[in-house]
Short mmCIF file of C-alpha atoms in Angstrom, two decimals:
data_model
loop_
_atom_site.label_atom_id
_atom_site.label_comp_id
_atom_site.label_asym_id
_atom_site.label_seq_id
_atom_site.Cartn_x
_atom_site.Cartn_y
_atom_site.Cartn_z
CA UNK J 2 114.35 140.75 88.41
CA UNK J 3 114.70 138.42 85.70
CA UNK J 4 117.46 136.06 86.62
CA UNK J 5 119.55 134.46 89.61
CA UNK J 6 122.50 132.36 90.23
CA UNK J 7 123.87 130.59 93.22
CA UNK J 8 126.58 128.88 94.46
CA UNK J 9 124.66 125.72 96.47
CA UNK J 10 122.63 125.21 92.85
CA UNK J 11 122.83 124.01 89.51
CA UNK J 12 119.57 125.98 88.54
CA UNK J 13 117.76 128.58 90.03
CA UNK J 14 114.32 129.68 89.17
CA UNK J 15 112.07 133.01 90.12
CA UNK J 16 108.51 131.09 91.28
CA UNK J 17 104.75 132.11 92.21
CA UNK J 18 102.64 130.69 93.96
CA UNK J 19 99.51 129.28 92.35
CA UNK J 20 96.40 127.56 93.85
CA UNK J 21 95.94 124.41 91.67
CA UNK J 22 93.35 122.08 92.08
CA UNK J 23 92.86 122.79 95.98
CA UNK J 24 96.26 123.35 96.81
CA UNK J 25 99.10 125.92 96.75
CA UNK J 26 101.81 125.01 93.97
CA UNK J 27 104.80 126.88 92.90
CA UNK J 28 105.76 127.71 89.53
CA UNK J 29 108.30 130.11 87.56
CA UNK J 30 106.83 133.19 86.98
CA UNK J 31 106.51 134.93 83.71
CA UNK J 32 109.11 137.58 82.75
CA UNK J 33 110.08 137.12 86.17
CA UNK J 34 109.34 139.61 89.31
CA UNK J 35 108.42 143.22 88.55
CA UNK J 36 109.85 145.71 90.93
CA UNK J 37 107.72 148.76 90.96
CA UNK J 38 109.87 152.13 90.43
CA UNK J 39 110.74 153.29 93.74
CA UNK J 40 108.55 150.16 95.48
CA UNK J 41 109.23 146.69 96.71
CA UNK J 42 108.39 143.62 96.22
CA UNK J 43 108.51 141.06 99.18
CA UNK J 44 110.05 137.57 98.76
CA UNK J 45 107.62 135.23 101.40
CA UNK J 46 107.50 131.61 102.70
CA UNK J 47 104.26 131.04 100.49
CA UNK J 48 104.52 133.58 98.07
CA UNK J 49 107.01 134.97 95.62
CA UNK J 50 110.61 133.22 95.99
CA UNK J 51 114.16 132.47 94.45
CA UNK J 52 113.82 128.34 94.20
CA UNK J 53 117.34 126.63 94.47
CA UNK J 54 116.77 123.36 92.21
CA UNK J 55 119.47 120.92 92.21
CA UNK J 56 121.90 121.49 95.50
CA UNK J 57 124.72 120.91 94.76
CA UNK J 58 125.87 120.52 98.19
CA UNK J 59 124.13 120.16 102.04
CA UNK J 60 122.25 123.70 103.24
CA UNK J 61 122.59 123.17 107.01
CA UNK J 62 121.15 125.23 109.18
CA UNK J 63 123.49 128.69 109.94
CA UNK J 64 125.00 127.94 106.06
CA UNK J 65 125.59 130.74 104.12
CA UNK J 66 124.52 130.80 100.63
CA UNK J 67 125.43 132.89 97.94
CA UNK J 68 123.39 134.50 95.20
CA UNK J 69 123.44 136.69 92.13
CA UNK J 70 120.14 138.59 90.96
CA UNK J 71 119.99 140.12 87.29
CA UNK J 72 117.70 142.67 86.28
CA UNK J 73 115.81 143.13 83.15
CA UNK J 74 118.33 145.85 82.84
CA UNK J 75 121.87 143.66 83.14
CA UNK J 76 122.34 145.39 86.54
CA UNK J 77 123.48 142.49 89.23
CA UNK J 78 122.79 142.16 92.79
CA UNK J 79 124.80 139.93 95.21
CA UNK J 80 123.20 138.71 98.24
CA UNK J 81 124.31 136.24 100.97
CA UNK J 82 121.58 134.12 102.52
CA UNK J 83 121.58 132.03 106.01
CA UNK J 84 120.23 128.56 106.30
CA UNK J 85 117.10 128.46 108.68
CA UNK J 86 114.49 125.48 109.26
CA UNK J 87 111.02 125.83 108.79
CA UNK J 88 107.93 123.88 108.99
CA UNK J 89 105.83 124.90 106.40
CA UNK J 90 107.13 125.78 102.74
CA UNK J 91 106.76 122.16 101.25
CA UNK J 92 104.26 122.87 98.41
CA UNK J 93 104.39 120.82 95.16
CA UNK J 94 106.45 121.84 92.19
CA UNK J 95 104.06 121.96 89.21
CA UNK J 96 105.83 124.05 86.04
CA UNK J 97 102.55 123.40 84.18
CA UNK J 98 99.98 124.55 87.22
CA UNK J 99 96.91 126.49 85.94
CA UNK J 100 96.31 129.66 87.80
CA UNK N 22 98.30 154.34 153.35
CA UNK N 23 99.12 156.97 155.81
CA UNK N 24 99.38 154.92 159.08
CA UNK N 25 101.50 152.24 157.28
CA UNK N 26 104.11 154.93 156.53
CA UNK N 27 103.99 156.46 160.00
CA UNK N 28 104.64 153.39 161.48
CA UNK N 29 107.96 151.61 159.55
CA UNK N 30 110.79 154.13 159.79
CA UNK N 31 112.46 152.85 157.32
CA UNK N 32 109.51 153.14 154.69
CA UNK N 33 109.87 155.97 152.14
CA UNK N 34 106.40 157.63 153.41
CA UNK N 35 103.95 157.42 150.93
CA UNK N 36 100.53 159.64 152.29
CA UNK N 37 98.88 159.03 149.52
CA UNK N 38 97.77 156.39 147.07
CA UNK N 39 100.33 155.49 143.94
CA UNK N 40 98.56 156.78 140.88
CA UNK N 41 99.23 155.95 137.06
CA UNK N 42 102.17 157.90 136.85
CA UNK N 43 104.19 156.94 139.27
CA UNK N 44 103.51 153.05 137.86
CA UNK N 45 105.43 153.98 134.63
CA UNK N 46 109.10 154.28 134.57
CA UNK N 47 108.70 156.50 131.51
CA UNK N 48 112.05 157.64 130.90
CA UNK N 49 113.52 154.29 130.44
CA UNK N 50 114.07 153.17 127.05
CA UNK N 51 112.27 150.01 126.78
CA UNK N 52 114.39 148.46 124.34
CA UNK N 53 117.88 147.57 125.51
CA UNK N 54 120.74 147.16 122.92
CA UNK N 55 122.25 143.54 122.27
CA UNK N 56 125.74 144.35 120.68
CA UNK N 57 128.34 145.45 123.25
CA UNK N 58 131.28 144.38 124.94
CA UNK N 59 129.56 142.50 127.31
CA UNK N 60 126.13 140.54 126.97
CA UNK N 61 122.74 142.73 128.01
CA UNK N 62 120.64 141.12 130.81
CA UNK N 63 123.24 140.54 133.88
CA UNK N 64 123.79 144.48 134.74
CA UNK N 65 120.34 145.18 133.08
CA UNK N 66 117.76 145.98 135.52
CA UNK N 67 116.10 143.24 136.07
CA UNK N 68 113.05 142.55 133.99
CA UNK N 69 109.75 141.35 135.58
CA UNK N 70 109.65 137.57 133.82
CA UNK N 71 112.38 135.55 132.82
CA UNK N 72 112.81 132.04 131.23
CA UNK N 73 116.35 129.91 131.74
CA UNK N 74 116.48 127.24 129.57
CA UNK N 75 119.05 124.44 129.79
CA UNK N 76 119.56 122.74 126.44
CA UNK N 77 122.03 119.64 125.24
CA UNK N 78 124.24 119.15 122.57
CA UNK N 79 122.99 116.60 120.57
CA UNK N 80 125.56 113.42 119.78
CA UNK N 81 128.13 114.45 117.01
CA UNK N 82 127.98 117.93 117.49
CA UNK N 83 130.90 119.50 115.64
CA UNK N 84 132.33 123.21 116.41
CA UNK N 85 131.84 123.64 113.16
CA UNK N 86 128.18 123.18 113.69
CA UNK N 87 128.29 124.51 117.20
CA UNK N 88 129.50 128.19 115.35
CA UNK N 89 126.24 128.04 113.20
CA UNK N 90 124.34 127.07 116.18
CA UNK N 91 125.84 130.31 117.70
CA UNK N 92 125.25 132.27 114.71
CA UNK N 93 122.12 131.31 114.44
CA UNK N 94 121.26 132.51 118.15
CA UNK N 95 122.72 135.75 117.74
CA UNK N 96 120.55 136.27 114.99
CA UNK N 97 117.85 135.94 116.37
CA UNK N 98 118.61 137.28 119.90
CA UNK N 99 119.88 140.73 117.57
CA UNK N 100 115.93 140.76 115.95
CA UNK N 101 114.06 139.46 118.98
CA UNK N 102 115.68 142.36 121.13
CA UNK N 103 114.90 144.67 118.86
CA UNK N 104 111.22 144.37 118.55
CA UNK N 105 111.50 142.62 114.88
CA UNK N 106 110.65 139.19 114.30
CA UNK N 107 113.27 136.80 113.82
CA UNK N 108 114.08 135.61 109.92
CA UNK N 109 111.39 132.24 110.33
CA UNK N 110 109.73 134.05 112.95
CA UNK N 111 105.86 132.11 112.72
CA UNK N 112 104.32 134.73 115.40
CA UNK N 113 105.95 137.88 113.95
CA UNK N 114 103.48 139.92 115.87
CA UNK N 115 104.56 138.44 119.05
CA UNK N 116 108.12 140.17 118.07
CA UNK N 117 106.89 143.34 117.91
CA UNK N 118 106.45 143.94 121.69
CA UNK N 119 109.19 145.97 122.83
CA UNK N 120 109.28 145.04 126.59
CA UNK N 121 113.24 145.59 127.39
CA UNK N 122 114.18 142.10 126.59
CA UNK N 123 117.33 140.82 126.56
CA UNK N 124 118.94 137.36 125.16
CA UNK N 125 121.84 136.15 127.06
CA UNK N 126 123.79 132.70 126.62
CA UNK N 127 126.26 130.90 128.04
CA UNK N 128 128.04 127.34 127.66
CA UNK N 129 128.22 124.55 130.13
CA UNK N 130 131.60 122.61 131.10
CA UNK N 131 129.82 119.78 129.02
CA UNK N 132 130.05 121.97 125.94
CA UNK N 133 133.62 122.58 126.40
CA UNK N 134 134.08 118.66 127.08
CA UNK N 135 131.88 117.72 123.91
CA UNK N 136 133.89 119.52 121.73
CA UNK N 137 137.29 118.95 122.63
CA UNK N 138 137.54 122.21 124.09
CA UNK N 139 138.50 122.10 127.27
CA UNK N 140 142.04 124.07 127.04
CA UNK N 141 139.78 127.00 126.29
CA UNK N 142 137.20 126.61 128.99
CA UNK N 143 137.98 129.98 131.17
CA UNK N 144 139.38 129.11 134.55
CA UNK N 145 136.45 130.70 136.31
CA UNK N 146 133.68 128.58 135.00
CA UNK N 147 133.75 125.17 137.58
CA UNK N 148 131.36 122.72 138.31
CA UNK N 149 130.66 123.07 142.18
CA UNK N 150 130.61 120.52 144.63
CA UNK N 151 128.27 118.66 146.22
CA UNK N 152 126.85 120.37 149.39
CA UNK N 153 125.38 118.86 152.12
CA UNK N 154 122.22 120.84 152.14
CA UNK N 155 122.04 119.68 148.06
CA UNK N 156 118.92 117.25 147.22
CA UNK N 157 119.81 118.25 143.49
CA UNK N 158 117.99 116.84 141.09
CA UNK N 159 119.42 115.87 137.36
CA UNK N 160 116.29 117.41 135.67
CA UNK N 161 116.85 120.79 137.47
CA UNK N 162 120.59 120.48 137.06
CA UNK N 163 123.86 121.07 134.14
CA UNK N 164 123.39 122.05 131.01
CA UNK N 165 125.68 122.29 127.94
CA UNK N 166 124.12 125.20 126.71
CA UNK N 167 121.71 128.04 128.50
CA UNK N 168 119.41 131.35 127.24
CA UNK N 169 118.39 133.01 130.48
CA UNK N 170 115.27 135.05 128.35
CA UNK N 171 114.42 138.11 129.92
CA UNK N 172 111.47 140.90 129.05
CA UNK N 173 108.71 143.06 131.30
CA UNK N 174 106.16 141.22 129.02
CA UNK N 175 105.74 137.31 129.63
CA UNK N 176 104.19 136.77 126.59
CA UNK N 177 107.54 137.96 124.92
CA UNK N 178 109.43 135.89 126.39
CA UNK N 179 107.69 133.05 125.80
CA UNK N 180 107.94 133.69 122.56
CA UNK N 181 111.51 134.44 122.05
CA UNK N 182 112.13 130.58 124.36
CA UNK N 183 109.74 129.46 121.77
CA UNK N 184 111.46 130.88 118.89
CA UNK N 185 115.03 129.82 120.05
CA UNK N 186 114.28 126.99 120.93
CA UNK N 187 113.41 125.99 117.41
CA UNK N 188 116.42 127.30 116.02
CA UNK N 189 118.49 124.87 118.42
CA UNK N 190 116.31 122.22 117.59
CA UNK N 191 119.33 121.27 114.79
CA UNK N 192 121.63 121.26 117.19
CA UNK N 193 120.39 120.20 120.88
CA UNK N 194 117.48 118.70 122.54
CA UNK N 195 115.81 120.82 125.67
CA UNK N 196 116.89 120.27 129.24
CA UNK N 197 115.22 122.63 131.57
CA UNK N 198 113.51 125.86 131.61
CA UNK N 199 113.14 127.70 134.58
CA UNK N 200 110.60 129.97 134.32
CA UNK N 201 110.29 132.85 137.37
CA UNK N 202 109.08 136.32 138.25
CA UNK N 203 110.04 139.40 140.07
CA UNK N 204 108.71 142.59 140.98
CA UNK N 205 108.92 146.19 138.52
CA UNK N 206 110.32 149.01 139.99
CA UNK N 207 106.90 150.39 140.02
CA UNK N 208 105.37 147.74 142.64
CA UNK N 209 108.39 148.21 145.27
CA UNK N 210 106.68 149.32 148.89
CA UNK N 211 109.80 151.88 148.78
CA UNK N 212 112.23 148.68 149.38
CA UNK N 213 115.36 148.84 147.34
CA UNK N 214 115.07 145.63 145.88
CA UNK N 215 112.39 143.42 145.22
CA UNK N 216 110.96 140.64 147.47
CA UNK N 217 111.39 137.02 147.30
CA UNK N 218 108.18 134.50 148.44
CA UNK N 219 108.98 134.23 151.66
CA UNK N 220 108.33 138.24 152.37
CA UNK N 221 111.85 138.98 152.51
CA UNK N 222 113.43 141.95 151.34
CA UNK N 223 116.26 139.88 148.38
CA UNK N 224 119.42 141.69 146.88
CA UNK N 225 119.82 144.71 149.14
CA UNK N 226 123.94 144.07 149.47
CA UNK N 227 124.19 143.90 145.34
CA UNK N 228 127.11 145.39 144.04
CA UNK N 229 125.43 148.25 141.16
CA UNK N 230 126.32 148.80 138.13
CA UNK N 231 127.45 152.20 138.74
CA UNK N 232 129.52 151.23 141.39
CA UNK N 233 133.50 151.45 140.76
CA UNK N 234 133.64 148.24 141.60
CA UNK N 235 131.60 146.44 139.64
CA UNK N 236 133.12 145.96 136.68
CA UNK N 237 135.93 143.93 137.59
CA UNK N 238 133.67 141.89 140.04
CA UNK N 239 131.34 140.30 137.12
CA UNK N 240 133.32 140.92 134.09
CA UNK N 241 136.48 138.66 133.01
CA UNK N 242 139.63 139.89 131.10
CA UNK N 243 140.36 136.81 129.94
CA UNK N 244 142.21 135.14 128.44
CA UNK N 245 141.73 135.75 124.77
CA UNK N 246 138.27 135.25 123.90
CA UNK N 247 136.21 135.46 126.87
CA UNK N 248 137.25 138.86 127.85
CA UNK N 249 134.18 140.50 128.60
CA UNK N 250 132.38 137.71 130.01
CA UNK N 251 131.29 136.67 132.98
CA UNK N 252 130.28 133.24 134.50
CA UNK N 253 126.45 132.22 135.60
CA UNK N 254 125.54 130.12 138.55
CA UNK N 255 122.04 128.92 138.67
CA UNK N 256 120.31 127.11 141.67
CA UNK N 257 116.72 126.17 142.00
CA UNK N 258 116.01 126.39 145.66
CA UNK N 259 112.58 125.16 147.23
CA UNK N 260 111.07 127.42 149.78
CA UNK N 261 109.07 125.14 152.55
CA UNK N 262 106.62 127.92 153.17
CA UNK N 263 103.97 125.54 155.14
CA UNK N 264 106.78 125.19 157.73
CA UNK N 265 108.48 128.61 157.31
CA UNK N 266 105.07 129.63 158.42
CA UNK N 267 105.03 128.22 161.61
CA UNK N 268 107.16 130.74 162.60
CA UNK N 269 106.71 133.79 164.13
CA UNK N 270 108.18 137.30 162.86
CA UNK N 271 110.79 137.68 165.07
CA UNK N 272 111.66 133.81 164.20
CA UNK N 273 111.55 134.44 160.86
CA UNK N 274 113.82 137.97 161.33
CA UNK N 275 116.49 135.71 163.56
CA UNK N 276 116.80 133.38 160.94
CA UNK N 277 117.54 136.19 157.69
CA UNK N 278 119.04 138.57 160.32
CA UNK N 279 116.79 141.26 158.44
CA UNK N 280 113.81 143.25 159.83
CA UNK N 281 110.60 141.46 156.87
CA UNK N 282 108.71 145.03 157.14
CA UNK N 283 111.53 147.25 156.33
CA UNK N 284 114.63 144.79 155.18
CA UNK N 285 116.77 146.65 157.72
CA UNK N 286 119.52 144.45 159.33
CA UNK N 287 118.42 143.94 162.73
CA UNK N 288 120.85 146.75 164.08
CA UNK N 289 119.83 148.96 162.01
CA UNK N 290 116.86 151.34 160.70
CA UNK N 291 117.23 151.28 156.56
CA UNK N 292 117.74 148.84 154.56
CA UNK N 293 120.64 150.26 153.18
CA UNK N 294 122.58 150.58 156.76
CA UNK N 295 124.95 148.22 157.49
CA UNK N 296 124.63 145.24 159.15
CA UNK N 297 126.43 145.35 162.86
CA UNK N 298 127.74 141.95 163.17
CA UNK N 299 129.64 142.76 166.18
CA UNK N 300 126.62 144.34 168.08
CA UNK N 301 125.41 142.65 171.08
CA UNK N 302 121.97 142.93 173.03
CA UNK N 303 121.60 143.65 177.40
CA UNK N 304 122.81 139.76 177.64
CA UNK N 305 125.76 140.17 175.38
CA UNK N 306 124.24 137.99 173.07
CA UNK N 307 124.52 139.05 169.08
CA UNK N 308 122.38 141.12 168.12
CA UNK N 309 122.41 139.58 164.53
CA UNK N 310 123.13 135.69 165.12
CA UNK N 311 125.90 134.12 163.45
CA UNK N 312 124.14 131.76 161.79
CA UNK N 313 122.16 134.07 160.41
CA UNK N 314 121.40 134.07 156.40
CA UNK N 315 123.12 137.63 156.20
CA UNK N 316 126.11 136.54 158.52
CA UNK N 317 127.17 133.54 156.67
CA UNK N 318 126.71 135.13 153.37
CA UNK N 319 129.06 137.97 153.97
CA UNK N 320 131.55 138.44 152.03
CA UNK N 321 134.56 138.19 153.48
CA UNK N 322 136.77 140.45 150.95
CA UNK N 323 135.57 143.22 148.69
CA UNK N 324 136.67 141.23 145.41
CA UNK N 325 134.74 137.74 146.70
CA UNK N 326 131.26 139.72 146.14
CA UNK N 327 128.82 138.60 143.35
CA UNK N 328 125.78 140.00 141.45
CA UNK N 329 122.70 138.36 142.23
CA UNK N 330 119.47 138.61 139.43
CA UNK N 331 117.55 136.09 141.18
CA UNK N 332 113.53 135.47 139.52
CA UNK N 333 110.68 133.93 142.16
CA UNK N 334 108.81 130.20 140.90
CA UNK N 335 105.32 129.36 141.82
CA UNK N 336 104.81 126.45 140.10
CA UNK N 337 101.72 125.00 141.66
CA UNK N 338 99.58 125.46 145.08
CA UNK N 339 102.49 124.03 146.83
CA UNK N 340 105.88 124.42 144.71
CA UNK N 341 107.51 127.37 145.17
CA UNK N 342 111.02 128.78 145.56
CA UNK N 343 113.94 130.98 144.28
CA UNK N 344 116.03 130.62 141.10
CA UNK N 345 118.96 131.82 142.61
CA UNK N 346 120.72 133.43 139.74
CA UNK N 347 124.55 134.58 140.06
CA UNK N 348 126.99 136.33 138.56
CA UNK N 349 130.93 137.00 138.78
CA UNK N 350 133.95 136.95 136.87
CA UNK N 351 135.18 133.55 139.03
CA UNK N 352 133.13 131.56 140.63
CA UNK N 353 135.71 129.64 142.47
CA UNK N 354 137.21 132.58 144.29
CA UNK N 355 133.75 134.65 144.72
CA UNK N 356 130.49 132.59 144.58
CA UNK N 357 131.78 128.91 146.52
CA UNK N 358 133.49 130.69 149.54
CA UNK N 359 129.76 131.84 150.13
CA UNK N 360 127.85 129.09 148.99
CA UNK N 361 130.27 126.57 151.36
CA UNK N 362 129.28 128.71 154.68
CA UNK N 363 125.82 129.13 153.88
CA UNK N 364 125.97 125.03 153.18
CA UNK N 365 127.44 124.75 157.12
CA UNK N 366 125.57 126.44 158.11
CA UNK N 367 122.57 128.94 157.84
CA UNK N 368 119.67 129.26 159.85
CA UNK N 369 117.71 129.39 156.55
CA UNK N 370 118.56 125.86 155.88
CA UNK N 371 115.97 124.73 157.43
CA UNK N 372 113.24 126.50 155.17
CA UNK N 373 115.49 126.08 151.42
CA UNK N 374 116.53 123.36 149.55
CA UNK N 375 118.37 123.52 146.77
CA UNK N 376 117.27 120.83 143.72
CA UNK N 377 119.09 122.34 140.48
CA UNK N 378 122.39 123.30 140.09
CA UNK N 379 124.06 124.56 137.07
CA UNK N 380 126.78 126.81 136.00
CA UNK N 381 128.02 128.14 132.40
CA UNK N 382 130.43 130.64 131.31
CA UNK N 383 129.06 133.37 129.70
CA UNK N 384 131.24 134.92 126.23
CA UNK N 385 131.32 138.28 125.48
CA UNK N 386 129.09 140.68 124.05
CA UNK N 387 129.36 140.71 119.80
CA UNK N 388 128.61 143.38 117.13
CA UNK N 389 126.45 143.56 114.75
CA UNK N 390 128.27 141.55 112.17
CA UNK N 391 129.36 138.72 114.78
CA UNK N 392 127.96 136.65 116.99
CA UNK N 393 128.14 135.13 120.98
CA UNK N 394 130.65 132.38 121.32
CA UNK N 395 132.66 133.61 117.96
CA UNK N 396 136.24 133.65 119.77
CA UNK N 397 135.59 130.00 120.72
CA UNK N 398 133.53 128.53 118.10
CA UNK N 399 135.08 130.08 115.02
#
């Protein structure tokens, strides 16, 4: 998975998770998220995720949100999302993080 | 084991002691199925724990919002009851306890008022009256919205109240939870239904699910979008058990007009027999008073009958009572006729009181690509 859109953002990134100086930061990942051939990879709070950067309107809780996944391969995925709150998930966004 | 069963005819003999596999019910699926026409946990036998939690709509609540709230629910009531954890589950292996639970909600007449929806509140759901016997208490009482959380595992449902409970926190503020116990299948002495604290046989004159006449008795058919529901009274009742126990058996049986041993009405052998009310002793005096519990509460037409799922509290060395848990398609025509004699009277007054009242309606079931409430809360 190289690339994804959405509808509730003006840019959307594929991010790791990196421990930086004592602490977990997020960060795009490189050539984006390899899917092994007939594997999976999992998408976690605290791990690998889809980052929504610049809403461009409210997530409430229950919203839906829309997204578009491209593979390295041009194929596209749709896939609708729910707004849910959670507790954790605030880590820092560092672009430049050493890991 | 042997003598006991000798002695109470209307025991199912057991001669010899209950071993492991007659404490497993194995042919029962433990995992009941959440979409449906009608909502799982009210004609699902009843679990061993439950939780019934009251929550409130917090200021500004839109329907709009309240149909994500609902959404939101569903989801996770679809997961939970299927032994996966919900999407933000934080205690996924807590999920993964299949322990029949079910997830069942209703809506208050303060929902319906709170968002300017009271042309669709179903004509069955009231608030009742005030009863004479009633110390009712505000914290044990109303409710805009309820879960009544059910599972043979309490650590289950504490974790789907847990895990609900922080999905509503968006949308409403706790009220109450009411947190009880009954007995399995497996621990009945041979009664039919389970006892309550006081000893007493509770729920022998339930209408079943397999009965003909159950359907139309708890479900509604209508209008529009709550056919398929039903309506929920709940009723926390305290059980003074320091004086109830300064009574003697037969004081005690006078009072239920039901044998403690056996739960057979006192003209009768079984539980299951009918009570006489007519029958009179040597003196021509009733056999079965007629303030008896089990005279007042009859009903008094086959179509004013209600289910009751009531769960036991013991909330302390010296709190403990009944949630009295009922359901019906109308609770004006079935459930207050019954509640208003036992109010004027009952002999069991003087042992009960009830402190919480509360009643919602409860929507329809959903499939899997909807959710509970979506006919009202689009």
């Amino acid at each position: 998975m190289v690339k994804a859109w959405s509808d509730a953002a003006s840019t959307v990134e594929l991010h790791e998770m990196v421990m930086d100086g004592g602490a977990m930061k997020m960060r795009p990942k490189d050539g984006g998220f390899v899917i092994p051939a007939r594997g999976t990879v999992n998408l976690d709070p605290g791990g690998l995720h889809i980052m929504l950067i610049g809403l461009t309107r409210d997530i409430k809780a229950g919203d839906t949100v829309n997204a578009e996944l491209e593979l390295s391969d041009g194929t596209t995925i749709p896939v609708t999302a729910i707004g849910r709150d959670m507790a954790n998930a605030n880590e820092s966004y560092d672009p430049n993080a050493d890991g | 084991m042997a003598a006991g069963a000798a002695v109470a005819g209307g025991l199912v003999g057991r001669t010899t002691a209950p071993t492991a596999a007659d404490v497993s019910v194995p042919s029962e699926p433990q995992l009941v199925a959440f979409h449906g026409g009608h909502q799982a946990g009210i004609a699902t036998r009843p679990q061993t724990h439950a939780a019934i939690a009251a929550y409130t709509l917090r200021t500004g609540t839109t329907v709009e919002a309240a149909g994500r709230m609902m959404r939101l629910v569903s989801d996770d009531a679809r997961r939970l009851t299927a032994a996966t954890p919900a999407l933000n589950d934080q205690e996924p292996a807590l999920a993964r306890i299949p322990a029949r639970l079910t997830i069942t909600a209703g809506f208050g007449t303060g929902l319906f008022t709170k968002l300017g929806l009271t042309s669709e509140q179903p004509g069955g759901l009231i608030d009742l009256p005030a009863f004479g016997i009633d110390r009712l208490q505000p914290a044990w009482s109303s409710g805009d919205l309820v879960v009544q959380i059910c599972a043979d595992d309490p650590l289950v449902v504490a974790h789907a109240v847990r895990q609900l409970t922080k999905t509503l926190r968006s949308f409403a503020t706790g009220r109450w939870v009411q947190r009880g116990f009954t007995q399995t299948t497996a621990q009945l002495d041979g009664a039919g239904a389970p006892r309550n604290l006081m000893g007493q046989v509770d729920g022998t004159a339930n209408p079943g699910p397999d009965e003909p006449d159950f359907d139309p008795l708890i479900w509604s058919d209508g209008p529009g979008w709550f056919a398929g529901g039903s309506t929920m009274v709940v009723r926390r009742i305290v059980m003074q058990l320091d004086t109830w126990d300064e009574l003697d058996v037969t004081g005690k049986e006078l009072a239920v007009g039901r044998r403690l041993a056996t739960g057979a009405p006192l003209t009768g052998t079984a539980e299951t027999d009918e009570p006489d009310f007519a029958a009179v002793d040597g003196t021509g005096l009733p056999v079965i008073a007629p303030f008896a519990h089990i005279a007042r509460a009859r009903h008094t037409a086959s179509t004013d009958r209600f289910l009751r799922r009531a769960y036991n509290y013991d909330d302390g060395l010296a709190d403990s009572g009944l949630i009295f848990v009922a359901f019906q398609a109308d609770i004006g025509r079935q459930f207050l006729p019954v509640q208003q004699r036992l109010a004027d009277n009952d002999l069991l007054n003087e042992w009960t009181v009830p402190i919480g009242s509360a009643t919602f309606a409860i929507p329809p079931g959903c499939g899997p690509d909807g959710y509970l409430g979506e006919g009202l809360l689009p």
